Amino acid sequence: MDKYRIMTFDGGGIRGVLTATLLKRLKNEHEISEFINMTELFAGTSTGSIIALGLAYGLSPEDLVDLYVRYGKYIFTPRYLEYYRPKYDNKHLKQALSMIFPKDLRLSDLSHKVLIPSFRVSGSYSKPYWSPVFFNNLPGSTNMEELVIDVALASNAAPTYFPSYKSHVDGAVIANNPSTAAIAAARGEQGNIKALDDMYLLSIGTGIYPQQITADTTKWGAIDWSFYPKPPYPLLELLFNSDIGVNEFYSSQLLKEQYCRLNLEIPKKIGPIPLDAYSKTPTLISLANDLDLEMTIKWIKNSWF
């Protein structure tokens, strides 16, 4: 049996620094230090796409932590204050990406396989309607010649936060946790179909803060669902976060003990951390450094090697 190792990374904006810090800690464990290099497929959504593409290109977790620390404030500097415009220009995000990826780097150039969800809001010749897009460099891919920076911008184009990019919006609208999509893609790899028994998947989140709407939603219309303050923009929060637990359930049921989920609950005393809260970067790093990784390290030792 040839193991097929998959790592997936959730969306979450600046909270990606938590993911990168967890990876940094795992990589520094001597007995499993090569687990990233041994991974066949990296899948990531939104901020997770940057991590997945970065690792597939050969960046270290330290490089990725540095990206968030150095450029987080720069990326999330508001340009527009009007509700009818995106909150941020993607110019700063594109410039930050160009600091870590060559401008002409394509998916086909990467040394590992990747899967990056996005959503095309306009039609194309092959599909005259909106549809999900899974950028990848797996065998038979029709988009492996896409530029890495373009793919990252397409997967990070969170509605209301960033403008759409080449008619694509954030992959979080379909798969903020891309683990099930990664299993499906690996399962259907053309000419080399992978059996579920061969797959091992490590799924890493960006921290979760338990949310609920305590108000009576019985009579809510478009305005309340869009702008109610607790949690802010509840419809958008539901859109981005409701699938995370769903995909965790699907993946765990498909792979059983060959699936491992690594995430943490953000304490109530800290409160929710929005995807653009760059001032919380030190807090996110501290949370990641304090998390007990014993069970995850044990799982990697037993499953990856």
Tab-separated table of C-alpha atoms in Angstrom:
chain	number	residue	atom	x	y	z
A	1	MET	CA	0.000	0.000	0.000
A	2	ASP	CA	1.397	3.392	-1.047
A	3	LYS	CA	0.366	6.118	1.346
A	4	TYR	CA	-1.122	9.264	-0.147
A	5	ARG	CA	-0.649	12.126	2.306
A	6	ILE	CA	-2.878	15.189	2.187
A	7	MET	CA	-2.727	18.401	4.195
A	8	THR	CA	-5.560	20.929	4.113
A	9	PHE	CA	-5.860	24.474	5.434
A	10	ASP	CA	-9.056	26.396	6.235
A	11	GLY	CA	-9.803	29.973	5.331
A	12	GLY	CA	-9.809	32.700	7.952
A	13	GLY	CA	-7.865	35.761	6.804
A	14	ILE	CA	-5.265	36.954	9.304
A	15	ARG	CA	-6.013	33.870	11.412
A	16	GLY	CA	-3.856	31.988	8.916
A	17	VAL	CA	-0.937	33.033	11.115
A	18	LEU	CA	-2.285	30.587	13.704
A	19	THR	CA	-2.151	27.788	11.121
A	20	ALA	CA	1.360	28.745	10.045
A	21	THR	CA	2.541	28.839	13.668
A	22	LEU	CA	1.122	25.369	14.322
A	23	LEU	CA	2.964	24.103	11.235
A	24	LYS	CA	6.151	25.739	12.471
A	25	ARG	CA	5.879	23.944	15.807
A	26	LEU	CA	5.162	20.591	14.176
A	27	LYS	CA	8.072	20.958	11.777
A	28	ASN	CA	10.412	21.684	14.672
A	29	GLU	CA	9.583	18.308	16.226
A	30	HIS	CA	12.700	16.289	15.349
A	31	GLU	CA	10.966	12.950	14.806
A	32	ILE	CA	8.454	14.356	12.286
A	33	SER	CA	10.448	17.257	10.824
A	34	GLU	CA	10.131	15.904	7.258
A	35	PHE	CA	6.355	15.458	7.290
A	36	ILE	CA	5.737	18.540	5.116
A	37	ASN	CA	8.172	17.396	2.426
A	38	MET	CA	6.492	13.973	2.414
A	39	THR	CA	3.047	15.410	1.644
A	40	GLU	CA	1.678	14.624	-1.815
A	41	LEU	CA	-1.232	17.098	-1.903
A	42	PHE	CA	-1.765	20.474	-0.245
A	43	ALA	CA	-5.262	21.979	-0.349
A	44	GLY	CA	-6.172	25.401	0.965
A	45	THR	CA	-9.007	27.902	0.823
A	46	SER	CA	-8.667	31.677	1.005
A	47	THR	CA	-5.807	32.372	3.444
A	48	GLY	CA	-5.267	28.609	3.450
A	49	SER	CA	-4.557	28.797	-0.281
A	50	ILE	CA	-1.533	30.986	0.433
A	51	ILE	CA	-0.250	28.412	2.914
A	52	ALA	CA	-0.906	25.485	0.562
A	53	LEU	CA	0.709	27.208	-2.421
A	54	GLY	CA	3.613	28.384	-0.278
A	55	LEU	CA	4.404	24.917	1.035
A	56	ALA	CA	4.056	23.407	-2.451
A	57	TYR	CA	6.520	26.005	-3.724
A	58	GLY	CA	9.003	25.208	-0.977
A	59	LEU	CA	8.440	27.988	1.538
A	60	SER	CA	8.901	27.097	5.186
A	61	PRO	CA	6.290	27.628	7.919
A	62	GLU	CA	8.632	30.320	9.259
A	63	ASP	CA	8.372	32.144	5.922
A	64	LEU	CA	4.595	32.013	6.127
A	65	VAL	CA	4.455	33.273	9.707
A	66	ASP	CA	6.685	36.150	8.636
A	67	LEU	CA	4.316	36.969	5.766
A	68	TYR	CA	1.388	37.483	8.129
A	69	VAL	CA	3.429	39.380	10.712
A	70	ARG	CA	5.095	41.654	8.183
A	71	TYR	CA	2.261	42.312	5.744
A	72	GLY	CA	-0.971	41.765	7.703
A	73	LYS	CA	-1.492	45.443	8.505
A	74	TYR	CA	-0.485	46.415	4.972
A	75	ILE	CA	-2.999	44.014	3.397
A	76	PHE	CA	-5.855	45.020	5.692
A	77	THR	CA	-5.564	48.787	5.373
A	78	PRO	CA	-9.065	50.079	4.518
A	79	ARG	CA	-9.363	51.972	1.292
A	80	TYR	CA	-13.114	52.356	1.157
A	81	LEU	CA	-15.520	53.193	3.945
A	82	GLU	CA	-18.696	52.926	1.869
A	83	TYR	CA	-20.934	49.872	2.204
A	84	TYR	CA	-21.279	49.754	-1.571
A	85	ARG	CA	-17.550	49.176	-2.161
A	86	PRO	CA	-15.153	46.409	-1.052
A	87	LYS	CA	-13.542	47.265	2.278
A	88	TYR	CA	-10.023	46.631	0.944
A	89	ASP	CA	-8.212	46.954	-2.349
A	90	ASN	CA	-6.428	43.744	-3.350
A	91	LYS	CA	-3.402	45.734	-4.531
A	92	HIS	CA	-1.605	45.311	-1.214
A	93	LEU	CA	-2.399	41.600	-1.086
A	94	LYS	CA	-1.032	41.184	-4.606
A	95	GLN	CA	2.143	43.048	-3.666
A	96	ALA	CA	2.609	40.867	-0.585
A	97	LEU	CA	2.149	37.716	-2.677
A	98	SER	CA	4.722	38.975	-5.179
A	99	MET	CA	7.237	39.110	-2.325
A	100	ILE	CA	7.038	35.336	-1.820
A	101	PHE	CA	6.112	34.012	-5.275
A	102	PRO	CA	7.802	34.777	-8.629
A	103	LYS	CA	5.372	36.649	-10.860
A	104	ASP	CA	5.627	34.008	-13.601
A	105	LEU	CA	5.279	30.977	-11.291
A	106	ARG	CA	2.534	28.601	-12.463
A	107	LEU	CA	0.762	25.725	-10.748
A	108	SER	CA	2.583	23.336	-13.078
A	109	ASP	CA	5.913	24.582	-11.677
A	110	LEU	CA	5.153	23.538	-8.094
A	111	SER	CA	6.947	20.542	-6.609
A	112	HIS	CA	3.801	19.226	-4.869
A	113	LYS	CA	0.203	18.807	-5.972
A	114	VAL	CA	-2.262	21.491	-4.893
A	115	LEU	CA	-6.015	22.019	-4.837
A	116	ILE	CA	-7.372	25.547	-4.391
A	117	PRO	CA	-11.152	26.216	-4.286
A	118	SER	CA	-12.677	29.384	-5.698
A	119	PHE	CA	-16.021	30.321	-7.235
A	120	ARG	CA	-16.577	31.851	-10.656
A	121	VAL	CA	-19.544	34.219	-10.572
A	122	SER	CA	-19.765	34.702	-14.338
A	123	GLY	CA	-20.149	32.029	-16.977
A	124	SER	CA	-17.592	30.730	-19.436
A	125	TYR	CA	-17.763	29.055	-22.835
A	126	SER	CA	-17.859	25.609	-21.249
A	127	LYS	CA	-20.244	26.597	-18.435
A	128	PRO	CA	-22.570	29.533	-19.175
A	129	TYR	CA	-23.455	29.948	-15.495
A	130	TRP	CA	-21.677	30.511	-12.183
A	131	SER	CA	-19.891	27.486	-10.781
A	132	PRO	CA	-17.197	26.276	-8.358
A	133	VAL	CA	-13.619	26.194	-9.581
A	134	PHE	CA	-10.930	23.934	-8.167
A	135	PHE	CA	-7.541	25.170	-9.330
A	136	ASN	CA	-5.086	22.281	-9.298
A	137	ASN	CA	-2.056	20.698	-10.923
A	138	LEU	CA	-3.263	17.108	-10.676
A	139	PRO	CA	-2.993	14.918	-13.791
A	140	GLY	CA	-5.490	16.034	-16.429
A	141	SER	CA	-6.002	19.482	-14.877
A	142	THR	CA	-7.312	22.138	-17.254
A	143	ASN	CA	-5.958	25.026	-15.188
A	144	MET	CA	-2.467	23.956	-14.143
A	145	GLU	CA	-0.954	26.758	-16.244
A	146	GLU	CA	-2.639	29.425	-14.133
A	147	LEU	CA	-0.294	31.796	-12.335
A	148	VAL	CA	0.091	31.036	-8.633
A	149	ILE	CA	-0.505	34.668	-7.652
A	150	ASP	CA	-3.705	34.782	-9.730
A	151	VAL	CA	-4.964	31.596	-8.085
A	152	ALA	CA	-4.278	32.968	-4.599
A	153	LEU	CA	-6.054	36.234	-5.414
A	154	ALA	CA	-9.058	34.332	-6.794
A	155	SER	CA	-9.361	32.169	-3.674
A	156	ASN	CA	-8.929	35.164	-1.327
A	157	ALA	CA	-11.512	37.468	-2.927
A	158	ALA	CA	-13.849	37.461	0.077
A	159	PRO	CA	-17.131	39.223	-0.784
A	160	THR	CA	-17.414	42.666	0.861
A	161	TYR	CA	-13.758	42.506	1.954
A	162	PHE	CA	-11.926	42.305	-1.389
A	163	PRO	CA	-13.028	42.861	-4.985
A	164	SER	CA	-13.708	39.804	-7.092
A	165	TYR	CA	-10.681	38.746	-9.125
A	166	LYS	CA	-11.151	37.859	-12.784
A	167	SER	CA	-14.791	37.029	-12.001
A	168	HIS	CA	-13.786	34.753	-9.097
A	169	VAL	CA	-14.662	35.104	-5.410
A	170	ASP	CA	-13.349	33.504	-2.237
A	171	GLY	CA	-13.362	29.719	-2.168
A	172	ALA	CA	-14.851	29.966	1.328
A	173	VAL	CA	-18.313	30.354	-0.209
A	174	ILE	CA	-18.139	26.669	-1.225
A	175	ALA	CA	-15.398	25.016	0.846
A	176	ASN	CA	-13.867	27.028	3.672
A	177	ASN	CA	-12.607	23.673	4.915
A	178	PRO	CA	-11.334	21.983	1.719
A	179	SER	CA	-10.701	18.538	3.196
A	180	THR	CA	-13.567	16.719	1.467
A	181	ALA	CA	-12.745	18.405	-1.841
A	182	ALA	CA	-9.156	17.205	-1.470
A	183	ILE	CA	-10.295	13.634	-0.850
A	184	ALA	CA	-12.537	13.756	-3.924
A	185	ALA	CA	-9.765	15.200	-6.092
A	186	ALA	CA	-7.241	12.608	-4.956
A	187	ARG	CA	-9.794	9.840	-5.383
A	188	GLY	CA	-10.409	10.838	-8.982
A	189	GLU	CA	-6.840	11.557	-10.023
A	190	GLN	CA	-6.848	10.614	-13.715
A	191	GLY	CA	-5.026	7.413	-14.523
A	192	ASN	CA	-4.008	6.898	-10.901
A	193	ILE	CA	-7.118	6.651	-8.750
A	194	LYS	CA	-6.325	6.649	-5.050
A	195	ALA	CA	-8.198	4.323	-2.716
A	196	LEU	CA	-9.556	5.725	0.525
A	197	ASP	CA	-7.532	3.103	2.379
A	198	ASP	CA	-4.350	4.742	1.054
A	199	MET	CA	-5.205	8.305	2.117
A	200	TYR	CA	-4.047	10.075	5.253
A	201	LEU	CA	-5.294	13.595	5.833
A	202	LEU	CA	-4.171	16.265	8.300
A	203	SER	CA	-6.649	19.154	8.352
A	204	ILE	CA	-5.601	22.369	10.114
A	205	GLY	CA	-8.012	25.152	11.050
A	206	THR	CA	-7.601	28.839	11.838
A	207	GLY	CA	-9.230	28.781	15.258
A	208	ILE	CA	-12.923	28.688	16.015
A	209	TYR	CA	-14.985	30.981	18.219
A	210	PRO	CA	-18.395	29.475	19.075
A	211	GLN	CA	-21.059	31.780	17.655
A	212	GLN	CA	-24.800	31.961	17.963
A	213	ILE	CA	-27.615	34.367	17.198
A	214	THR	CA	-29.562	34.972	20.395
A	215	ALA	CA	-32.126	37.267	18.776
A	216	ASP	CA	-35.431	35.967	17.429
A	217	THR	CA	-34.765	35.453	13.713
A	218	THR	CA	-38.348	34.502	12.854
A	219	LYS	CA	-39.130	37.783	11.130
A	220	TRP	CA	-35.687	38.626	9.815
A	221	GLY	CA	-35.414	39.826	6.253
A	222	ALA	CA	-32.488	40.811	4.049
A	223	ILE	CA	-31.438	43.778	6.212
A	224	ASP	CA	-31.272	41.889	9.517
A	225	TRP	CA	-29.532	38.860	8.008
A	226	SER	CA	-26.990	41.150	6.370
A	227	PHE	CA	-26.317	43.775	9.034
A	228	TYR	CA	-27.368	42.505	12.477
A	229	PRO	CA	-24.451	43.360	14.824
A	230	LYS	CA	-24.158	40.158	16.904
A	231	PRO	CA	-22.439	38.430	15.241
A	232	PRO	CA	-21.596	41.137	12.704
A	233	TYR	CA	-22.872	40.394	9.195
A	234	PRO	CA	-24.474	37.094	10.260
A	235	LEU	CA	-25.298	35.886	6.745
A	236	LEU	CA	-21.680	36.305	5.680
A	237	GLU	CA	-20.489	34.513	8.827
A	238	LEU	CA	-22.846	31.636	8.096
A	239	LEU	CA	-21.679	31.505	4.497
A	240	PHE	CA	-17.996	31.355	5.429
A	241	ASN	CA	-18.135	29.141	8.513
A	242	SER	CA	-21.087	26.759	8.331
A	243	ASP	CA	-19.320	24.295	6.037
A	244	ILE	CA	-16.242	23.864	8.250
A	245	GLY	CA	-17.884	21.413	10.633
A	246	VAL	CA	-19.762	19.757	7.778
A	247	ASN	CA	-16.556	18.942	5.906
A	248	GLU	CA	-14.931	17.823	9.142
A	249	PHE	CA	-17.780	15.323	9.555
A	250	TYR	CA	-17.609	14.124	5.946
A	251	SER	CA	-13.842	13.669	6.007
A	252	SER	CA	-13.760	11.911	9.363
A	253	GLN	CA	-16.472	9.498	8.237
A	254	LEU	CA	-14.687	8.740	4.968
A	255	LEU	CA	-11.202	8.238	6.384
A	256	LYS	CA	-11.904	7.295	10.013
A	257	GLU	CA	-8.600	7.062	11.957
A	258	GLN	CA	-6.687	8.114	8.832
A	259	TYR	CA	-8.054	11.635	9.363
A	260	CYS	CA	-6.750	14.108	11.931
A	261	ARG	CA	-8.204	17.536	12.643
A	262	LEU	CA	-6.031	20.167	14.338
A	263	ASN	CA	-7.779	23.310	15.516
A	264	LEU	CA	-8.371	25.278	18.692
A	265	GLU	CA	-11.203	27.147	20.322
A	266	ILE	CA	-10.581	30.852	20.808
A	267	PRO	CA	-11.312	31.699	24.473
A	268	LYS	CA	-14.377	33.794	25.273
A	269	LYS	CA	-12.216	36.322	27.110
A	270	ILE	CA	-10.511	37.089	23.786
A	271	GLY	CA	-13.711	37.122	21.755
A	272	PRO	CA	-14.212	36.535	18.038
A	273	ILE	CA	-11.304	37.479	15.781
A	274	PRO	CA	-12.504	38.779	12.401
A	275	LEU	CA	-10.525	37.789	9.327
A	276	ASP	CA	-9.081	41.312	9.012
A	277	ALA	CA	-8.108	41.836	12.692
A	278	TYR	CA	-4.354	42.161	12.058
A	279	SER	CA	-3.856	43.697	15.521
A	280	LYS	CA	-4.628	40.237	16.945
A	281	THR	CA	-1.625	38.649	15.218
A	282	PRO	CA	0.420	38.338	18.465
A	283	THR	CA	-2.614	36.837	20.219
A	284	LEU	CA	-3.079	34.246	17.470
A	285	ILE	CA	0.594	33.282	17.585
A	286	SER	CA	0.415	32.944	21.372
A	287	LEU	CA	-2.676	30.732	21.160
A	288	ALA	CA	-0.945	28.475	18.631
A	289	ASN	CA	2.195	28.255	20.758
A	290	ASP	CA	0.197	27.291	23.849
A	291	LEU	CA	-1.810	24.499	22.217
A	292	ASP	CA	-0.983	20.941	23.261
A	293	LEU	CA	0.168	19.106	20.110
A	294	GLU	CA	0.935	15.740	21.700
A	295	MET	CA	-1.943	13.854	20.056
A	296	THR	CA	-1.306	15.414	16.649
A	297	ILE	CA	2.407	14.588	16.794
A	298	LYS	CA	1.580	11.011	17.758
A	299	TRP	CA	-0.883	10.731	14.858
A	300	ILE	CA	1.678	12.067	12.358
A	301	LYS	CA	4.316	9.617	13.616
A	302	ASN	CA	1.942	6.691	13.188
A	303	SER	CA	0.295	7.783	9.941
A	304	TRP	CA	2.736	9.797	7.845
A	305	PHE	CA	5.845	7.633	8.101
